[in-house]
């Protein structure tokens, strides 16, 4: 009898214990859910990478900032400006990033990180503006809603700009109503600074307003009035992954690794040179200060020569490459053209954070707004 009771008790323990054991027997490497703060950190890192990656380089080439050395083949569509809708896909990655930010907006409050909603909205606005500026009409009002709209409509670019301006106001209001931690390493932009997030929102809003300022019937002054009193970005907005970039293969600053050097300081981006438009403009205006920093001496990596060397002050020592440039009267081989300068890439500095927005852009936007009388202050001072 005692033996039967013992077996019955053991059976009960096994059955109930097995249920508890199976409940926690989850593979941590195949998690099906996550927390908003983890997604937020990755979304900021992805947003920064998108902005310094192909979207920036291709646009920079087309507006004359960068060029292609004729020592290398490839990049034909970019160099000739002849391409199809199968080239330059900056769409998928950006919408993937926008979906991650939407996850934060939808789940941050329930996960105990409600203060992240406003910053996630600001980052979304920044990414949507990039899409509109590049593509024009894009899915917006029906986008980022899962399977509710499997073929979301394309909204008018101007309407999206209006909605983005309003969304920035909403984001600042949410930040004002939230309590931020003293520091937050999930916030790869500002480490949890509510003030700096609001300044970024104001700066992006000013950029949206200035882009629309020439449109007939647009009341720029009314939108300027919605800019909060927190000011604008006055220091570079930078980003790097948690733990920082490392001088290790696959973990270097992404911009540095693609257009500069590898982990052993071997040159990787020698085909990507400075564009003829920017170099020629700086040479013609005798702006050697900027020229010597954005461009290297022709045929040399950016820091082979000290900035104080007299050769850096000679305009003829710099050569940019025009869009589609080929070897004619002027040689556009690597040995005869200027690489990216020390302001952008410095050999050995593989772990610098990437720039999301520079203070220079912020001050330039403020100067434009001051010139128009929208905000107080001297345009020249900005």
GROMACS .gro file of C-alpha atoms in nm:
model
  382
    1UNK     CA    1   0.000   0.000   0.000
    2UNK     CA    2   0.283   0.237   0.091
    3UNK     CA    3   0.448   0.152  -0.241
    4UNK     CA    4   0.129   0.238  -0.434
    5UNK     CA    5   0.093   0.571  -0.253
    6UNK     CA    6   0.461   0.649  -0.324
    7UNK     CA    7   0.418   0.576  -0.695
    8UNK     CA    8   0.104   0.793  -0.704
    9UNK     CA    9   0.287   1.083  -0.541
   10UNK     CA   10   0.583   1.046  -0.778
   11UNK     CA   11   0.347   1.044  -1.075
   12UNK     CA   12   0.183   1.361  -0.953
   13UNK     CA   13   0.520   1.533  -0.909
   14UNK     CA   14   0.637   1.424  -1.254
   15UNK     CA   15   0.320   1.545  -1.427
   16UNK     CA   16   0.301   1.883  -1.254
   17UNK     CA   17   0.679   1.931  -1.261
   18UNK     CA   18   0.692   1.851  -1.632
   19UNK     CA   19   0.437   2.122  -1.701
   20UNK     CA   20   0.648   2.381  -1.519
   21UNK     CA   21   0.966   2.259  -1.685
   22UNK     CA   22   0.822   2.279  -2.037
   23UNK     CA   23   0.696   2.631  -1.966
   24UNK     CA   24   1.052   2.762  -1.933
   25UNK     CA   25   1.216   2.536  -2.189
   26UNK     CA   26   1.246   2.814  -2.449
   27UNK     CA   27   1.541   2.860  -2.678
   28UNK     CA   28   1.681   3.209  -2.603
   29UNK     CA   29   1.835   3.218  -2.950
   30UNK     CA   30   1.494   3.200  -3.119
   31UNK     CA   31   1.297   3.450  -2.913
   32UNK     CA   32   0.956   3.543  -3.055
   33UNK     CA   33   0.914   3.867  -2.854
   34UNK     CA   34   1.142   4.146  -2.744
   35UNK     CA   35   1.139   4.469  -2.547
   36UNK     CA   36   1.099   4.818  -2.687
   37UNK     CA   37   1.430   4.943  -2.545
   38UNK     CA   38   1.628   4.673  -2.732
   39UNK     CA   39   1.450   4.753  -3.058
   40UNK     CA   40   1.499   5.127  -2.999
   41UNK     CA   41   1.878   5.092  -2.971
   42UNK     CA   42   1.899   4.884  -3.288
   43UNK     CA   43   1.662   5.118  -3.475
   44UNK     CA   44   1.878   5.422  -3.398
   45UNK     CA   45   2.192   5.238  -3.508
   46UNK     CA   46   2.019   5.128  -3.831
   47UNK     CA   47   1.891   5.480  -3.897
   48UNK     CA   48   2.241   5.623  -3.860
   49UNK     CA   49   2.386   5.356  -4.088
   50UNK     CA   50   2.121   5.424  -4.352
   51UNK     CA   51   2.199   5.794  -4.352
   52UNK     CA   52   2.575   5.752  -4.389
   53UNK     CA   53   2.546   5.457  -4.625
   54UNK     CA   54   2.437   5.418  -4.984
   55UNK     CA   55   2.163   5.682  -4.967
   56UNK     CA   56   2.418   5.945  -4.863
   57UNK     CA   57   2.691   5.831  -5.103
   58UNK     CA   58   2.469   5.805  -5.411
   59UNK     CA   59   2.299   6.138  -5.341
   60UNK     CA   60   2.637   6.292  -5.265
   61UNK     CA   61   2.772   6.170  -5.599
   62UNK     CA   62   2.479   6.313  -5.790
   63UNK     CA   63   2.507   6.654  -5.624
   64UNK     CA   64   2.880   6.677  -5.691
   65UNK     CA   65   3.026   6.590  -5.351
   66UNK     CA   66   3.183   6.259  -5.459
   67UNK     CA   67   3.326   6.107  -5.776
   68UNK     CA   68   3.452   5.777  -5.917
   69UNK     CA   69   3.817   5.714  -5.993
   70UNK     CA   70   3.864   5.590  -6.350
   71UNK     CA   71   4.125   5.345  -6.217
   72UNK     CA   72   3.831   5.120  -6.131
   73UNK     CA   73   3.532   4.980  -6.318
   74UNK     CA   74   3.183   4.948  -6.174
   75UNK     CA   75   2.925   5.198  -6.056
   76UNK     CA   76   2.812   5.261  -6.412
   77UNK     CA   77   2.452   5.346  -6.327
   78UNK     CA   78   2.565   5.595  -6.065
   79UNK     CA   79   2.829   5.752  -6.288
   80UNK     CA   80   2.608   5.785  -6.596
   81UNK     CA   81   2.279   5.861  -6.419
   82UNK     CA   82   2.118   5.592  -6.637
   83UNK     CA   83   1.935   5.340  -6.422
   84UNK     CA   84   1.614   5.141  -6.374
   85UNK     CA   85   1.386   5.085  -6.076
   86UNK     CA   86   1.596   4.779  -5.994
   87UNK     CA   87   1.897   4.996  -5.901
   88UNK     CA   88   1.965   5.187  -5.579
   89UNK     CA   89   1.716   5.018  -5.348
   90UNK     CA   90   1.714   5.246  -5.042
   91UNK     CA   91   1.349   5.155  -4.989
   92UNK     CA   92   1.349   4.817  -4.815
   93UNK     CA   93   1.605   4.898  -4.549
   94UNK     CA   94   1.443   5.231  -4.464
   95UNK     CA   95   1.095   5.083  -4.427
   96UNK     CA   96   1.238   4.801  -4.218
   97UNK     CA   97   1.387   5.067  -3.991
   98UNK     CA   98   1.057   5.259  -3.985
   99UNK     CA   99   0.875   4.941  -3.880
  100UNK     CA  100   1.118   4.891  -3.590
  101UNK     CA  101   1.055   5.248  -3.475
  102UNK     CA  102   0.680   5.184  -3.501
  103UNK     CA  103   0.725   4.880  -3.275
  104UNK     CA  104   0.880   5.112  -3.016
  105UNK     CA  105   0.592   5.360  -3.051
  106UNK     CA  106   0.337   5.081  -3.009
  107UNK     CA  107   0.504   4.895  -2.721
  108UNK     CA  108   0.733   5.129  -2.526
  109UNK     CA  109   0.471   5.243  -2.276
  110UNK     CA  110   0.359   4.888  -2.191
  111UNK     CA  111   0.723   4.781  -2.155
  112UNK     CA  112   0.794   5.064  -1.909
  113UNK     CA  113   0.980   5.290  -2.153
  114UNK     CA  114   0.709   5.539  -2.243
  115UNK     CA  115   0.958   5.823  -2.272
  116UNK     CA  116   1.097   5.657  -2.587
  117UNK     CA  117   0.779   5.719  -2.788
  118UNK     CA  118   0.859   6.084  -2.866
  119UNK     CA  119   1.221   6.015  -2.972
  120UNK     CA  120   1.105   5.720  -3.188
  121UNK     CA  121   0.858   5.951  -3.363
  122UNK     CA  122   1.131   6.212  -3.426
  123UNK     CA  123   1.358   5.947  -3.579
  124UNK     CA  124   1.070   5.826  -3.795
  125UNK     CA  125   1.017   6.179  -3.925
  126UNK     CA  126   1.386   6.203  -4.012
  127UNK     CA  127   1.370   5.877  -4.209
  128UNK     CA  128   1.042   5.959  -4.384
  129UNK     CA  129   1.184   6.292  -4.496
  130UNK     CA  130   1.479   6.106  -4.650
  131UNK     CA  131   1.237   5.881  -4.842
  132UNK     CA  132   1.022   6.171  -4.966
  133UNK     CA  133   1.325   6.374  -5.072
  134UNK     CA  134   1.457   6.077  -5.270
  135UNK     CA  135   1.140   5.920  -5.412
  136UNK     CA  136   0.862   6.180  -5.392
  137UNK     CA  137   0.526   6.014  -5.318
  138UNK     CA  138   0.565   5.717  -5.081
  139UNK     CA  139   0.337   5.502  -4.859
  140UNK     CA  140   0.274   5.696  -4.539
  141UNK     CA  141  -0.077   5.710  -4.395
  142UNK     CA  142  -0.140   5.337  -4.459
  143UNK     CA  143   0.220   5.226  -4.398
  144UNK     CA  144   0.362   5.051  -4.089
  145UNK     CA  145   0.030   4.885  -3.998
  146UNK     CA  146   0.124   4.521  -4.042
  147UNK     CA  147  -0.116   4.323  -4.261
  148UNK     CA  148  -0.398   4.577  -4.235
  149UNK     CA  149  -0.286   4.729  -4.566
  150UNK     CA  150  -0.093   4.482  -4.778
  151UNK     CA  151  -0.070   4.739  -5.060
  152UNK     CA  152  -0.058   5.077  -4.882
  153UNK     CA  153  -0.142   5.379  -5.093
  154UNK     CA  154   0.121   5.631  -5.198
  155UNK     CA  155   0.057   5.968  -5.033
  156UNK     CA  156   0.135   6.303  -5.191
  157UNK     CA  157   0.483   6.424  -5.097
  158UNK     CA  158   0.356   6.769  -4.992
  159UNK     CA  159   0.089   6.613  -4.768
  160UNK     CA  160   0.355   6.395  -4.605
  161UNK     CA  161   0.570   6.702  -4.533
  162UNK     CA  162   0.269   6.864  -4.364
  163UNK     CA  163   0.203   6.553  -4.156
  164UNK     CA  164   0.570   6.523  -4.058
  165UNK     CA  165   0.575   6.882  -3.933
  166UNK     CA  166   0.268   6.811  -3.717
  167UNK     CA  167   0.418   6.486  -3.593
  168UNK     CA  168   0.726   6.667  -3.464
  169UNK     CA  169   0.503   6.896  -3.257
  170UNK     CA  170   0.328   6.590  -3.114
  171UNK     CA  171   0.662   6.426  -3.035
  172UNK     CA  172   0.788   6.732  -2.843
  173UNK     CA  173   0.461   6.741  -2.645
  174UNK     CA  174   0.505   6.374  -2.555
  175UNK     CA  175   0.862   6.437  -2.442
  176UNK     CA  176   0.746   6.727  -2.224
  177UNK     CA  177   0.493   6.497  -2.060
  178UNK     CA  178   0.748   6.218  -1.999
  179UNK     CA  179   1.008   6.154  -1.731
  180UNK     CA  180   1.347   6.065  -1.875
  181UNK     CA  181   1.613   5.868  -1.685
  182UNK     CA  182   1.938   6.039  -1.589
  183UNK     CA  183   2.106   5.831  -1.858
  184UNK     CA  184   1.995   5.560  -2.096
  185UNK     CA  185   2.242   5.357  -2.302
  186UNK     CA  186   1.957   5.240  -2.527
  187UNK     CA  187   1.946   5.598  -2.656
  188UNK     CA  188   2.244   5.589  -2.891
  189UNK     CA  189   2.192   5.950  -2.998
  190UNK     CA  190   2.161   6.143  -2.672
  191UNK     CA  191   2.190   5.899  -2.379
  192UNK     CA  192   1.844   5.995  -2.257
  193UNK     CA  193   1.860   6.376  -2.290
  194UNK     CA  194   1.507   6.508  -2.338
  195UNK     CA  195   1.638   6.856  -2.424
  196UNK     CA  196   1.860   6.736  -2.705
  197UNK     CA  197   1.578   6.528  -2.853
  198UNK     CA  198   1.360   6.839  -2.862
  199UNK     CA  199   1.642   7.037  -3.022
  200UNK     CA  200   1.673   6.769  -3.290
  201UNK     CA  201   1.297   6.787  -3.348
  202UNK     CA  202   1.319   7.166  -3.388
  203UNK     CA  203   1.612   7.140  -3.630
  204UNK     CA  204   1.440   6.879  -3.847
  205UNK     CA  205   1.122   7.089  -3.845
  206UNK     CA  206   1.318   7.393  -3.960
  207UNK     CA  207   1.465   7.183  -4.241
  208UNK     CA  208   1.116   7.071  -4.347
  209UNK     CA  209   0.993   7.431  -4.345
  210UNK     CA  210   1.286   7.561  -4.549
  211UNK     CA  211   1.245   7.286  -4.807
  212UNK     CA  212   0.883   7.395  -4.858
  213UNK     CA  213   0.940   7.770  -4.833
  214UNK     CA  214   0.929   7.830  -5.208
  215UNK     CA  215   0.594   7.655  -5.257
  216UNK     CA  216   0.314   7.892  -5.354
  217UNK     CA  217   0.057   7.937  -5.078
  218UNK     CA  218   0.266   7.776  -4.805
  219UNK     CA  219   0.258   7.970  -4.478
  220UNK     CA  220   0.608   7.909  -4.346
  221UNK     CA  221   0.571   8.161  -4.064
  222UNK     CA  222   0.281   7.966  -3.915
  223UNK     CA  223   0.492   7.649  -3.895
  224UNK     CA  224   0.793   7.840  -3.761
  225UNK     CA  225   0.569   7.955  -3.476
  226UNK     CA  226   0.524   7.591  -3.370
  227UNK     CA  227   0.899   7.542  -3.308
  228UNK     CA  228   0.950   7.499  -2.934
  229UNK     CA  229   1.167   7.727  -2.720
  230UNK     CA  230   1.427   7.454  -2.663
  231UNK     CA  231   1.657   7.578  -2.939
  232UNK     CA  232   1.836   7.388  -3.213
  233UNK     CA  233   2.118   7.137  -3.237
  234UNK     CA  234   2.445   7.306  -3.138
  235UNK     CA  235   2.674   7.001  -3.139
  236UNK     CA  236   2.700   6.706  -3.379
  237UNK     CA  237   2.440   6.431  -3.337
  238UNK     CA  238   2.646   6.112  -3.345
  239UNK     CA  239   2.576   5.742  -3.311
  240UNK     CA  240   2.764   5.417  -3.250
  241UNK     CA  241   2.651   5.071  -3.138
  242UNK     CA  242   2.638   4.974  -2.771
  243UNK     CA  243   2.997   4.913  -2.669
  244UNK     CA  244   3.119   5.133  -2.954
  245UNK     CA  245   3.286   5.050  -3.284
  246UNK     CA  246   3.593   4.827  -3.264
  247UNK     CA  247   3.902   4.808  -3.482
  248UNK     CA  248   3.806   4.455  -3.579
  249UNK     CA  249   3.677   4.315  -3.907
  250UNK     CA  250   3.303   4.369  -3.930
  251UNK     CA  251   3.293   4.603  -3.629
  252UNK     CA  252   3.455   4.919  -3.763
  253UNK     CA  253   3.280   5.247  -3.823
  254UNK     CA  254   3.076   5.154  -4.132
  255UNK     CA  255   3.164   5.468  -4.326
  256UNK     CA  256   3.534   5.429  -4.247
  257UNK     CA  257   3.537   5.061  -4.349
  258UNK     CA  258   3.369   5.121  -4.685
  259UNK     CA  259   3.530   5.445  -4.799
  260UNK     CA  260   3.856   5.453  -4.603
  261UNK     CA  261   4.050   5.164  -4.452
  262UNK     CA  262   4.017   4.817  -4.305
  263UNK     CA  263   4.109   4.699  -3.954
  264UNK     CA  264   4.475   4.679  -4.058
  265UNK     CA  265   4.475   5.033  -4.203
  266UNK     CA  266   4.477   4.901  -4.559
  267UNK     CA  267   4.297   5.134  -4.800
  268UNK     CA  268   3.951   5.007  -4.902
  269UNK     CA  269   3.774   5.297  -5.072
  270UNK     CA  270   4.029   5.430  -5.318
  271UNK     CA  271   3.773   5.425  -5.600
  272UNK     CA  272   3.554   5.681  -5.419
  273UNK     CA  273   3.700   6.028  -5.463
  274UNK     CA  274   3.587   6.385  -5.412
  275UNK     CA  275   3.354   6.536  -5.672
  276UNK     CA  276   3.456   6.800  -5.922
  277UNK     CA  277   3.170   7.035  -5.830
  278UNK     CA  278   3.266   7.083  -5.465
  279UNK     CA  279   3.644   7.085  -5.525
  280UNK     CA  280   3.624   7.332  -5.815
  281UNK     CA  281   3.390   7.562  -5.621
  282UNK     CA  282   3.622   7.574  -5.319
  283UNK     CA  283   3.924   7.630  -5.544
  284UNK     CA  284   3.755   7.912  -5.736
  285UNK     CA  285   3.647   8.082  -5.413
  286UNK     CA  286   3.998   8.039  -5.263
  287UNK     CA  287   3.846   7.857  -4.964
  288UNK     CA  288   4.160   7.658  -4.888
  289UNK     CA  289   4.062   7.609  -4.524
  290UNK     CA  290   3.765   7.389  -4.615
  291UNK     CA  291   3.922   7.242  -4.927
  292UNK     CA  292   4.221   7.109  -4.732
  293UNK     CA  293   3.990   6.938  -4.485
  294UNK     CA  294   3.723   6.780  -4.703
  295UNK     CA  295   3.970   6.668  -4.973
  296UNK     CA  296   4.313   6.506  -4.965
  297UNK     CA  297   4.602   6.611  -5.185
  298UNK     CA  298   4.562   6.438  -5.519
  299UNK     CA  299   4.707   6.089  -5.521
  300UNK     CA  300   4.756   6.080  -5.141
  301UNK     CA  301   4.554   5.943  -4.849
  302UNK     CA  302   4.415   6.221  -4.632
  303UNK     CA  303   4.678   6.226  -4.357
  304UNK     CA  304   4.997   6.151  -4.551
  305UNK     CA  305   5.073   6.523  -4.530
  306UNK     CA  306   5.034   6.741  -4.221
  307UNK     CA  307   4.768   7.012  -4.249
  308UNK     CA  308   5.040   7.269  -4.178
  309UNK     CA  309   5.247   7.158  -4.479
  310UNK     CA  310   5.265   7.439  -4.740
  311UNK     CA  311   5.154   7.198  -5.014
  312UNK     CA  312   4.804   7.182  -4.861
  313UNK     CA  313   4.756   7.551  -4.940
  314UNK     CA  314   4.809   7.513  -5.316
  315UNK     CA  315   4.474   7.482  -5.502
  316UNK     CA  316   4.637   7.300  -5.796
  317UNK     CA  317   4.722   7.011  -5.560
  318UNK     CA  318   4.354   6.912  -5.545
  319UNK     CA  319   4.157   6.745  -5.824
  320UNK     CA  320   3.792   6.642  -5.810
  321UNK     CA  321   3.607   6.415  -6.053
  322UNK     CA  322   3.291   6.533  -6.233
  323UNK     CA  323   2.993   6.303  -6.264
  324UNK     CA  324   3.069   6.059  -6.544
  325UNK     CA  325   3.423   6.193  -6.580
  326UNK     CA  326   3.654   5.995  -6.808
  327UNK     CA  327   4.021   6.030  -6.891
  328UNK     CA  328   4.054   6.309  -7.141
  329UNK     CA  329   4.249   6.629  -7.108
  330UNK     CA  330   4.248   6.572  -6.731
  331UNK     CA  331   4.332   6.233  -6.585
  332UNK     CA  332   4.090   6.102  -6.325
  333UNK     CA  333   4.300   5.803  -6.222
  334UNK     CA  334   4.341   5.748  -5.848
  335UNK     CA  335   4.698   5.876  -5.861
  336UNK     CA  336   4.577   6.210  -5.998
  337UNK     CA  337   4.263   6.277  -5.792
  338UNK     CA  338   4.170   6.372  -5.436
  339UNK     CA  339   4.036   6.121  -5.185
  340UNK     CA  340   3.803   6.210  -4.897
  341UNK     CA  341   3.979   6.444  -4.659
  342UNK     CA  342   4.072   6.433  -4.293
  343UNK     CA  343   3.749   6.602  -4.185
  344UNK     CA  344   3.563   6.289  -4.294
  345UNK     CA  345   3.808   5.998  -4.260
  346UNK     CA  346   4.136   5.981  -4.070
  347UNK     CA  347   4.353   5.673  -4.111
  348UNK     CA  348   4.357   5.473  -3.788
  349UNK     CA  349   4.043   5.633  -3.644
  350UNK     CA  350   3.821   5.335  -3.718
  351UNK     CA  351   3.606   5.365  -3.406
  352UNK     CA  352   3.478   5.721  -3.435
  353UNK     CA  353   3.098   5.754  -3.409
  354UNK     CA  354   2.911   5.840  -3.729
  355UNK     CA  355   2.741   6.175  -3.781
  356UNK     CA  356   2.361   6.170  -3.795
  357UNK     CA  357   2.335   6.548  -3.821
  358UNK     CA  358   2.613   6.803  -3.795
  359UNK     CA  359   2.593   7.127  -3.603
  360UNK     CA  360   2.708   7.294  -3.926
  361UNK     CA  361   2.381   7.194  -4.095
  362UNK     CA  362   2.184   7.321  -3.797
  363UNK     CA  363   2.356   7.661  -3.807
  364UNK     CA  364   2.312   7.681  -4.184
  365UNK     CA  365   1.937   7.620  -4.146
  366UNK     CA  366   1.920   7.887  -3.875
  367UNK     CA  367   2.107   8.132  -4.098
  368UNK     CA  368   1.853   8.075  -4.375
  369UNK     CA  369   1.563   8.128  -4.133
  370UNK     CA  370   1.723   8.444  -3.989
  371UNK     CA  371   1.780   8.582  -4.339
  372UNK     CA  372   1.406   8.543  -4.401
  373UNK     CA  373   1.318   8.710  -4.071
  374UNK     CA  374   1.155   8.399  -3.928
  375UNK     CA  375   1.373   8.377  -3.619
  376UNK     CA  376   1.575   8.644  -3.439
  377UNK     CA  377   1.948   8.684  -3.480
  378UNK     CA  378   2.217   8.750  -3.737
  379UNK     CA  379   2.232   8.520  -4.038
  380UNK     CA  380   2.603   8.588  -4.072
  381UNK     CA  381   2.666   8.493  -3.708
  382UNK     CA  382   2.492   8.158  -3.759
   0.00000   0.00000   0.00000
